[in-house]
């Protein structure tokens, strides 16, 4: 049962994508109404799934999750989100070529960053345990903490942290 929120977090962007496709199909294409409905749908997803998962990452430590498990989920979520990030980037490139699509670019940027935050919280939660365990230097913790909030570097940091501390 402890894993259910993380599994939902893994699936949420893909379910959101299917909902967006359904909205655009129902609105007969990419219209202002479709963009508005998609925005409200994302706000709902953020409030129901993403934000609670950010908090849950820190609650897990209190129920026995160590930094190794937190780093595993951090890495897994980030790796599973790569296809969504690539798709959003491709849509952004395509949107720039359309007049109406330019309005979509800020939404895509916000979507990407808000999708990055929940998985980053699992990494930050794990990193916050390392000083107590004496397993890492402060510089390494700070660098990895910063990397958790930067695209591409977050995935590299997540994989590094999992590999480095999986058998600690």
JSON list of C-alpha atoms in Angstrom, two decimals:
[
{"chain": "A", "resi": 1, "resn": "UNK", "atom": "CA", "xyz": [0.00, 0.00, 0.00]},
{"chain": "A", "resi": 2, "resn": "UNK", "atom": "CA", "xyz": [2.95, 2.32, 0.59]},
{"chain": "A", "resi": 3, "resn": "UNK", "atom": "CA", "xyz": [3.83, 2.04, -3.09]},
{"chain": "A", "resi": 4, "resn": "UNK", "atom": "CA", "xyz": [0.40, 3.02, -4.44]},
{"chain": "A", "resi": 5, "resn": "UNK", "atom": "CA", "xyz": [1.02, 6.82, -4.52]},
{"chain": "A", "resi": 6, "resn": "UNK", "atom": "CA", "xyz": [4.32, 6.32, -6.35]},
{"chain": "A", "resi": 7, "resn": "UNK", "atom": "CA", "xyz": [2.77, 3.98, -8.89]},
{"chain": "A", "resi": 8, "resn": "UNK", "atom": "CA", "xyz": [-0.04, 6.48, -9.47]},
{"chain": "A", "resi": 9, "resn": "UNK", "atom": "CA", "xyz": [2.63, 9.18, -9.91]},
{"chain": "A", "resi": 10, "resn": "UNK", "atom": "CA", "xyz": [4.33, 7.00, -12.54]},
{"chain": "A", "resi": 11, "resn": "UNK", "atom": "CA", "xyz": [1.08, 6.59, -14.47]},
{"chain": "A", "resi": 12, "resn": "UNK", "atom": "CA", "xyz": [-0.35, 10.10, -14.03]},
{"chain": "A", "resi": 13, "resn": "UNK", "atom": "CA", "xyz": [1.42, 11.84, -16.95]},
{"chain": "A", "resi": 14, "resn": "UNK", "atom": "CA", "xyz": [0.38, 9.11, -19.36]},
{"chain": "A", "resi": 15, "resn": "UNK", "atom": "CA", "xyz": [-3.22, 9.14, -18.17]},
{"chain": "A", "resi": 16, "resn": "UNK", "atom": "CA", "xyz": [-3.17, 12.94, -18.46]},
{"chain": "A", "resi": 17, "resn": "UNK", "atom": "CA", "xyz": [-1.90, 12.60, -22.03]},
{"chain": "A", "resi": 18, "resn": "UNK", "atom": "CA", "xyz": [-4.78, 10.27, -22.91]},
{"chain": "A", "resi": 19, "resn": "UNK", "atom": "CA", "xyz": [-7.25, 12.69, -21.35]},
{"chain": "A", "resi": 20, "resn": "UNK", "atom": "CA", "xyz": [-5.75, 15.57, -23.36]},
{"chain": "A", "resi": 21, "resn": "UNK", "atom": "CA", "xyz": [-6.07, 13.59, -26.58]},
{"chain": "A", "resi": 22, "resn": "UNK", "atom": "CA", "xyz": [-9.70, 12.90, -25.69]},
{"chain": "A", "resi": 23, "resn": "UNK", "atom": "CA", "xyz": [-10.33, 16.58, -24.98]},
{"chain": "A", "resi": 24, "resn": "UNK", "atom": "CA", "xyz": [-8.79, 17.65, -28.28]},
{"chain": "A", "resi": 25, "resn": "UNK", "atom": "CA", "xyz": [-10.78, 14.99, -30.15]},
{"chain": "A", "resi": 26, "resn": "UNK", "atom": "CA", "xyz": [-13.98, 16.10, -28.44]},
{"chain": "A", "resi": 27, "resn": "UNK", "atom": "CA", "xyz": [-13.32, 19.75, -29.26]},
{"chain": "A", "resi": 28, "resn": "UNK", "atom": "CA", "xyz": [-12.55, 18.89, -32.90]},
{"chain": "A", "resi": 29, "resn": "UNK", "atom": "CA", "xyz": [-8.90, 19.75, -32.63]},
{"chain": "A", "resi": 30, "resn": "UNK", "atom": "CA", "xyz": [-6.57, 22.09, -30.87]},
{"chain": "A", "resi": 31, "resn": "UNK", "atom": "CA", "xyz": [-8.83, 24.99, -29.88]},
{"chain": "A", "resi": 32, "resn": "UNK", "atom": "CA", "xyz": [-8.82, 27.58, -27.13]},
{"chain": "A", "resi": 33, "resn": "UNK", "atom": "CA", "xyz": [-11.52, 25.58, -25.32]},
{"chain": "A", "resi": 34, "resn": "UNK", "atom": "CA", "xyz": [-9.38, 22.45, -25.53]},
{"chain": "A", "resi": 35, "resn": "UNK", "atom": "CA", "xyz": [-6.42, 24.34, -24.07]},
{"chain": "A", "resi": 36, "resn": "UNK", "atom": "CA", "xyz": [-8.58, 25.66, -21.23]},
{"chain": "A", "resi": 37, "resn": "UNK", "atom": "CA", "xyz": [-10.03, 22.22, -20.41]},
{"chain": "A", "resi": 38, "resn": "UNK", "atom": "CA", "xyz": [-6.55, 20.71, -20.53]},
{"chain": "A", "resi": 39, "resn": "UNK", "atom": "CA", "xyz": [-5.28, 23.37, -18.15]},
{"chain": "A", "resi": 40, "resn": "UNK", "atom": "CA", "xyz": [-8.06, 22.66, -15.65]},
{"chain": "A", "resi": 41, "resn": "UNK", "atom": "CA", "xyz": [-7.42, 18.94, -15.97]},
{"chain": "A", "resi": 42, "resn": "UNK", "atom": "CA", "xyz": [-3.74, 19.48, -15.22]},
{"chain": "A", "resi": 43, "resn": "UNK", "atom": "CA", "xyz": [-4.57, 21.66, -12.21]},
{"chain": "A", "resi": 44, "resn": "UNK", "atom": "CA", "xyz": [-6.72, 18.82, -10.91]},
{"chain": "A", "resi": 45, "resn": "UNK", "atom": "CA", "xyz": [-3.92, 16.31, -11.50]},
{"chain": "A", "resi": 46, "resn": "UNK", "atom": "CA", "xyz": [-1.49, 18.60, -9.71]},
{"chain": "A", "resi": 47, "resn": "UNK", "atom": "CA", "xyz": [-3.71, 19.02, -6.66]},
{"chain": "A", "resi": 48, "resn": "UNK", "atom": "CA", "xyz": [-4.78, 15.38, -6.43]},
{"chain": "A", "resi": 49, "resn": "UNK", "atom": "CA", "xyz": [-1.61, 13.50, -7.44]},
{"chain": "A", "resi": 50, "resn": "UNK", "atom": "CA", "xyz": [1.52, 15.63, -7.81]},
{"chain": "A", "resi": 51, "resn": "UNK", "atom": "CA", "xyz": [1.31, 17.86, -4.72]},
{"chain": "A", "resi": 52, "resn": "UNK", "atom": "CA", "xyz": [0.37, 15.02, -2.33]},
{"chain": "A", "resi": 53, "resn": "UNK", "atom": "CA", "xyz": [3.29, 12.97, -3.72]},
{"chain": "A", "resi": 54, "resn": "UNK", "atom": "CA", "xyz": [5.68, 15.81, -2.92]},
{"chain": "A", "resi": 55, "resn": "UNK", "atom": "CA", "xyz": [4.57, 15.62, 0.70]},
{"chain": "A", "resi": 56, "resn": "UNK", "atom": "CA", "xyz": [4.45, 11.81, 0.68]},
{"chain": "A", "resi": 57, "resn": "UNK", "atom": "CA", "xyz": [8.15, 11.66, -0.22]},
{"chain": "A", "resi": 58, "resn": "UNK", "atom": "CA", "xyz": [8.95, 13.08, 3.22]},
{"chain": "A", "resi": 59, "resn": "UNK", "atom": "CA", "xyz": [6.25, 11.09, 5.04]},
{"chain": "A", "resi": 60, "resn": "UNK", "atom": "CA", "xyz": [7.79, 7.84, 3.78]},
{"chain": "A", "resi": 61, "resn": "UNK", "atom": "CA", "xyz": [10.90, 8.42, 5.91]},
{"chain": "A", "resi": 62, "resn": "UNK", "atom": "CA", "xyz": [8.72, 8.35, 9.03]},
{"chain": "A", "resi": 63, "resn": "UNK", "atom": "CA", "xyz": [7.22, 4.98, 8.09]},
{"chain": "A", "resi": 64, "resn": "UNK", "atom": "CA", "xyz": [10.49, 3.19, 7.54]},
{"chain": "A", "resi": 65, "resn": "UNK", "atom": "CA", "xyz": [11.62, 4.06, 4.02]},
{"chain": "A", "resi": 66, "resn": "UNK", "atom": "CA", "xyz": [15.37, 4.55, 3.97]},
{"chain": "A", "resi": 67, "resn": "UNK", "atom": "CA", "xyz": [17.33, 6.64, 1.53]},
{"chain": "A", "resi": 68, "resn": "UNK", "atom": "CA", "xyz": [18.06, 3.59, -0.66]},
{"chain": "A", "resi": 69, "resn": "UNK", "atom": "CA", "xyz": [14.34, 3.05, -1.38]},
{"chain": "A", "resi": 70, "resn": "UNK", "atom": "CA", "xyz": [13.77, 6.78, -1.83]},
{"chain": "A", "resi": 71, "resn": "UNK", "atom": "CA", "xyz": [16.64, 6.95, -4.35]},
{"chain": "A", "resi": 72, "resn": "UNK", "atom": "CA", "xyz": [15.19, 3.94, -6.18]},
{"chain": "A", "resi": 73, "resn": "UNK", "atom": "CA", "xyz": [11.77, 5.60, -6.56]},
{"chain": "A", "resi": 74, "resn": "UNK", "atom": "CA", "xyz": [13.41, 8.90, -7.46]},
{"chain": "A", "resi": 75, "resn": "UNK", "atom": "CA", "xyz": [15.31, 7.20, -10.28]},
{"chain": "A", "resi": 76, "resn": "UNK", "atom": "CA", "xyz": [12.38, 5.08, -11.45]},
{"chain": "A", "resi": 77, "resn": "UNK", "atom": "CA", "xyz": [9.95, 7.99, -11.64]},
{"chain": "A", "resi": 78, "resn": "UNK", "atom": "CA", "xyz": [12.46, 10.19, -13.47]},
{"chain": "A", "resi": 79, "resn": "UNK", "atom": "CA", "xyz": [13.31, 7.47, -15.99]},
{"chain": "A", "resi": 80, "resn": "UNK", "atom": "CA", "xyz": [9.62, 6.74, -16.61]},
{"chain": "A", "resi": 81, "resn": "UNK", "atom": "CA", "xyz": [8.96, 10.44, -17.24]},
{"chain": "A", "resi": 82, "resn": "UNK", "atom": "CA", "xyz": [11.57, 10.75, -20.02]},
{"chain": "A", "resi": 83, "resn": "UNK", "atom": "CA", "xyz": [9.12, 9.85, -22.84]},
{"chain": "A", "resi": 84, "resn": "UNK", "atom": "CA", "xyz": [6.69, 12.53, -21.61]},
{"chain": "A", "resi": 85, "resn": "UNK", "atom": "CA", "xyz": [9.46, 15.14, -21.53]},
{"chain": "A", "resi": 86, "resn": "UNK", "atom": "CA", "xyz": [10.53, 14.21, -25.07]},
{"chain": "A", "resi": 87, "resn": "UNK", "atom": "CA", "xyz": [6.91, 14.42, -26.27]},
{"chain": "A", "resi": 88, "resn": "UNK", "atom": "CA", "xyz": [6.38, 17.79, -24.58]},
{"chain": "A", "resi": 89, "resn": "UNK", "atom": "CA", "xyz": [9.60, 19.07, -26.18]},
{"chain": "A", "resi": 90, "resn": "UNK", "atom": "CA", "xyz": [8.45, 17.88, -29.62]},
{"chain": "A", "resi": 91, "resn": "UNK", "atom": "CA", "xyz": [5.01, 19.46, -29.14]},
{"chain": "A", "resi": 92, "resn": "UNK", "atom": "CA", "xyz": [6.71, 22.69, -28.04]},
{"chain": "A", "resi": 93, "resn": "UNK", "atom": "CA", "xyz": [8.87, 22.76, -31.16]},
{"chain": "A", "resi": 94, "resn": "UNK", "atom": "CA", "xyz": [5.80, 22.11, -33.32]},
{"chain": "A", "resi": 95, "resn": "UNK", "atom": "CA", "xyz": [3.71, 24.67, -31.40]},
{"chain": "A", "resi": 96, "resn": "UNK", "atom": "CA", "xyz": [6.22, 27.45, -32.03]},
{"chain": "A", "resi": 97, "resn": "UNK", "atom": "CA", "xyz": [5.51, 27.10, -35.75]},
{"chain": "A", "resi": 98, "resn": "UNK", "atom": "CA", "xyz": [1.79, 27.85, -35.23]},
{"chain": "A", "resi": 99, "resn": "UNK", "atom": "CA", "xyz": [0.33, 31.20, -34.22]},
{"chain": "A", "resi": 100, "resn": "UNK", "atom": "CA", "xyz": [-2.11, 29.73, -31.66]},
{"chain": "A", "resi": 101, "resn": "UNK", "atom": "CA", "xyz": [0.50, 27.20, -30.57]},
{"chain": "A", "resi": 102, "resn": "UNK", "atom": "CA", "xyz": [2.83, 29.88, -29.22]},
{"chain": "A", "resi": 103, "resn": "UNK", "atom": "CA", "xyz": [0.35, 30.36, -26.36]},
{"chain": "A", "resi": 104, "resn": "UNK", "atom": "CA", "xyz": [0.88, 26.69, -25.51]},
{"chain": "A", "resi": 105, "resn": "UNK", "atom": "CA", "xyz": [4.63, 26.99, -24.85]},
{"chain": "A", "resi": 106, "resn": "UNK", "atom": "CA", "xyz": [4.35, 28.55, -21.35]},
{"chain": "A", "resi": 107, "resn": "UNK", "atom": "CA", "xyz": [1.84, 25.85, -20.38]},
{"chain": "A", "resi": 108, "resn": "UNK", "atom": "CA", "xyz": [4.24, 23.16, -21.60]},
{"chain": "A", "resi": 109, "resn": "UNK", "atom": "CA", "xyz": [7.12, 24.68, -19.62]},
{"chain": "A", "resi": 110, "resn": "UNK", "atom": "CA", "xyz": [5.00, 24.85, -16.46]},
{"chain": "A", "resi": 111, "resn": "UNK", "atom": "CA", "xyz": [3.76, 21.30, -17.05]},
{"chain": "A", "resi": 112, "resn": "UNK", "atom": "CA", "xyz": [7.32, 20.00, -17.40]},
{"chain": "A", "resi": 113, "resn": "UNK", "atom": "CA", "xyz": [8.60, 21.69, -14.27]},
{"chain": "A", "resi": 114, "resn": "UNK", "atom": "CA", "xyz": [5.60, 20.74, -12.14]},
{"chain": "A", "resi": 115, "resn": "UNK", "atom": "CA", "xyz": [6.06, 17.15, -13.30]},
{"chain": "A", "resi": 116, "resn": "UNK", "atom": "CA", "xyz": [9.73, 17.34, -12.29]},
{"chain": "A", "resi": 117, "resn": "UNK", "atom": "CA", "xyz": [9.03, 18.47, -8.72]},
{"chain": "A", "resi": 118, "resn": "UNK", "atom": "CA", "xyz": [7.37, 15.35, -7.21]},
{"chain": "A", "resi": 119, "resn": "UNK", "atom": "CA", "xyz": [10.13, 13.02, -8.33]},
{"chain": "A", "resi": 120, "resn": "UNK", "atom": "CA", "xyz": [12.74, 15.51, -7.14]},
{"chain": "A", "resi": 121, "resn": "UNK", "atom": "CA", "xyz": [11.20, 15.46, -3.67]},
{"chain": "A", "resi": 122, "resn": "UNK", "atom": "CA", "xyz": [11.99, 11.73, -3.39]},
{"chain": "A", "resi": 123, "resn": "UNK", "atom": "CA", "xyz": [15.64, 12.55, -4.13]},
{"chain": "A", "resi": 124, "resn": "UNK", "atom": "CA", "xyz": [15.70, 15.49, -1.70]},
{"chain": "A", "resi": 125, "resn": "UNK", "atom": "CA", "xyz": [14.05, 13.35, 0.98]},
{"chain": "A", "resi": 126, "resn": "UNK", "atom": "CA", "xyz": [16.74, 10.69, 0.54]},
{"chain": "A", "resi": 127, "resn": "UNK", "atom": "CA", "xyz": [19.51, 13.29, 0.46]},
{"chain": "A", "resi": 128, "resn": "UNK", "atom": "CA", "xyz": [18.31, 14.74, 3.74]},
{"chain": "A", "resi": 129, "resn": "UNK", "atom": "CA", "xyz": [19.09, 11.41, 5.45]},
{"chain": "A", "resi": 130, "resn": "UNK", "atom": "CA", "xyz": [22.68, 11.21, 4.23]},
{"chain": "A", "resi": 131, "resn": "UNK", "atom": "CA", "xyz": [24.27, 13.65, 6.72]},
{"chain": "A", "resi": 132, "resn": "UNK", "atom": "CA", "xyz": [22.84, 11.65, 9.66]},
{"chain": "A", "resi": 133, "resn": "UNK", "atom": "CA", "xyz": [24.15, 8.42, 8.17]},
{"chain": "A", "resi": 134, "resn": "UNK", "atom": "CA", "xyz": [27.56, 9.99, 7.46]},
{"chain": "A", "resi": 135, "resn": "UNK", "atom": "CA", "xyz": [27.52, 8.48, 3.98]},
{"chain": "A", "resi": 136, "resn": "UNK", "atom": "CA", "xyz": [28.28, 11.56, 1.90]},
{"chain": "A", "resi": 137, "resn": "UNK", "atom": "CA", "xyz": [30.06, 14.90, 1.95]},
{"chain": "A", "resi": 138, "resn": "UNK", "atom": "CA", "xyz": [28.10, 18.13, 2.22]},
{"chain": "A", "resi": 139, "resn": "UNK", "atom": "CA", "xyz": [29.35, 19.22, -1.21]},
{"chain": "A", "resi": 140, "resn": "UNK", "atom": "CA", "xyz": [28.04, 16.02, -2.82]},
{"chain": "A", "resi": 141, "resn": "UNK", "atom": "CA", "xyz": [24.67, 16.47, -1.10]},
{"chain": "A", "resi": 142, "resn": "UNK", "atom": "CA", "xyz": [24.39, 20.11, -2.20]},
{"chain": "A", "resi": 143, "resn": "UNK", "atom": "CA", "xyz": [25.41, 19.38, -5.80]},
{"chain": "A", "resi": 144, "resn": "UNK", "atom": "CA", "xyz": [22.96, 16.48, -6.09]},
{"chain": "A", "resi": 145, "resn": "UNK", "atom": "CA", "xyz": [20.26, 18.56, -4.40]},
{"chain": "A", "resi": 146, "resn": "UNK", "atom": "CA", "xyz": [20.67, 21.30, -6.99]},
{"chain": "A", "resi": 147, "resn": "UNK", "atom": "CA", "xyz": [20.77, 18.77, -9.83]},
{"chain": "A", "resi": 148, "resn": "UNK", "atom": "CA", "xyz": [17.41, 17.35, -8.70]},
{"chain": "A", "resi": 149, "resn": "UNK", "atom": "CA", "xyz": [15.76, 20.58, -9.92]},
{"chain": "A", "resi": 150, "resn": "UNK", "atom": "CA", "xyz": [17.50, 20.87, -13.31]},
{"chain": "A", "resi": 151, "resn": "UNK", "atom": "CA", "xyz": [16.28, 18.99, -16.36]},
{"chain": "A", "resi": 152, "resn": "UNK", "atom": "CA", "xyz": [18.60, 16.22, -17.60]},
{"chain": "A", "resi": 153, "resn": "UNK", "atom": "CA", "xyz": [20.89, 16.68, -14.59]},
{"chain": "A", "resi": 154, "resn": "UNK", "atom": "CA", "xyz": [18.05, 15.37, -12.41]},
{"chain": "A", "resi": 155, "resn": "UNK", "atom": "CA", "xyz": [18.07, 12.02, -14.20]},
{"chain": "A", "resi": 156, "resn": "UNK", "atom": "CA", "xyz": [21.87, 11.78, -14.07]},
{"chain": "A", "resi": 157, "resn": "UNK", "atom": "CA", "xyz": [21.80, 12.63, -10.36]},
{"chain": "A", "resi": 158, "resn": "UNK", "atom": "CA", "xyz": [18.99, 10.13, -9.67]},
{"chain": "A", "resi": 159, "resn": "UNK", "atom": "CA", "xyz": [20.82, 7.28, -11.39]},
{"chain": "A", "resi": 160, "resn": "UNK", "atom": "CA", "xyz": [24.08, 8.24, -9.67]},
{"chain": "A", "resi": 161, "resn": "UNK", "atom": "CA", "xyz": [22.45, 8.35, -6.22]},
{"chain": "A", "resi": 162, "resn": "UNK", "atom": "CA", "xyz": [20.75, 5.01, -6.71]},
{"chain": "A", "resi": 163, "resn": "UNK", "atom": "CA", "xyz": [23.89, 3.27, -7.94]},
{"chain": "A", "resi": 164, "resn": "UNK", "atom": "CA", "xyz": [26.09, 4.85, -5.27]},
{"chain": "A", "resi": 165, "resn": "UNK", "atom": "CA", "xyz": [23.83, 4.07, -2.31]},
{"chain": "A", "resi": 166, "resn": "UNK", "atom": "CA", "xyz": [21.89, 0.97, -3.32]},
{"chain": "A", "resi": 167, "resn": "UNK", "atom": "CA", "xyz": [24.07, -1.37, -1.24]},
{"chain": "A", "resi": 168, "resn": "UNK", "atom": "CA", "xyz": [25.08, 1.08, 1.47]}
]
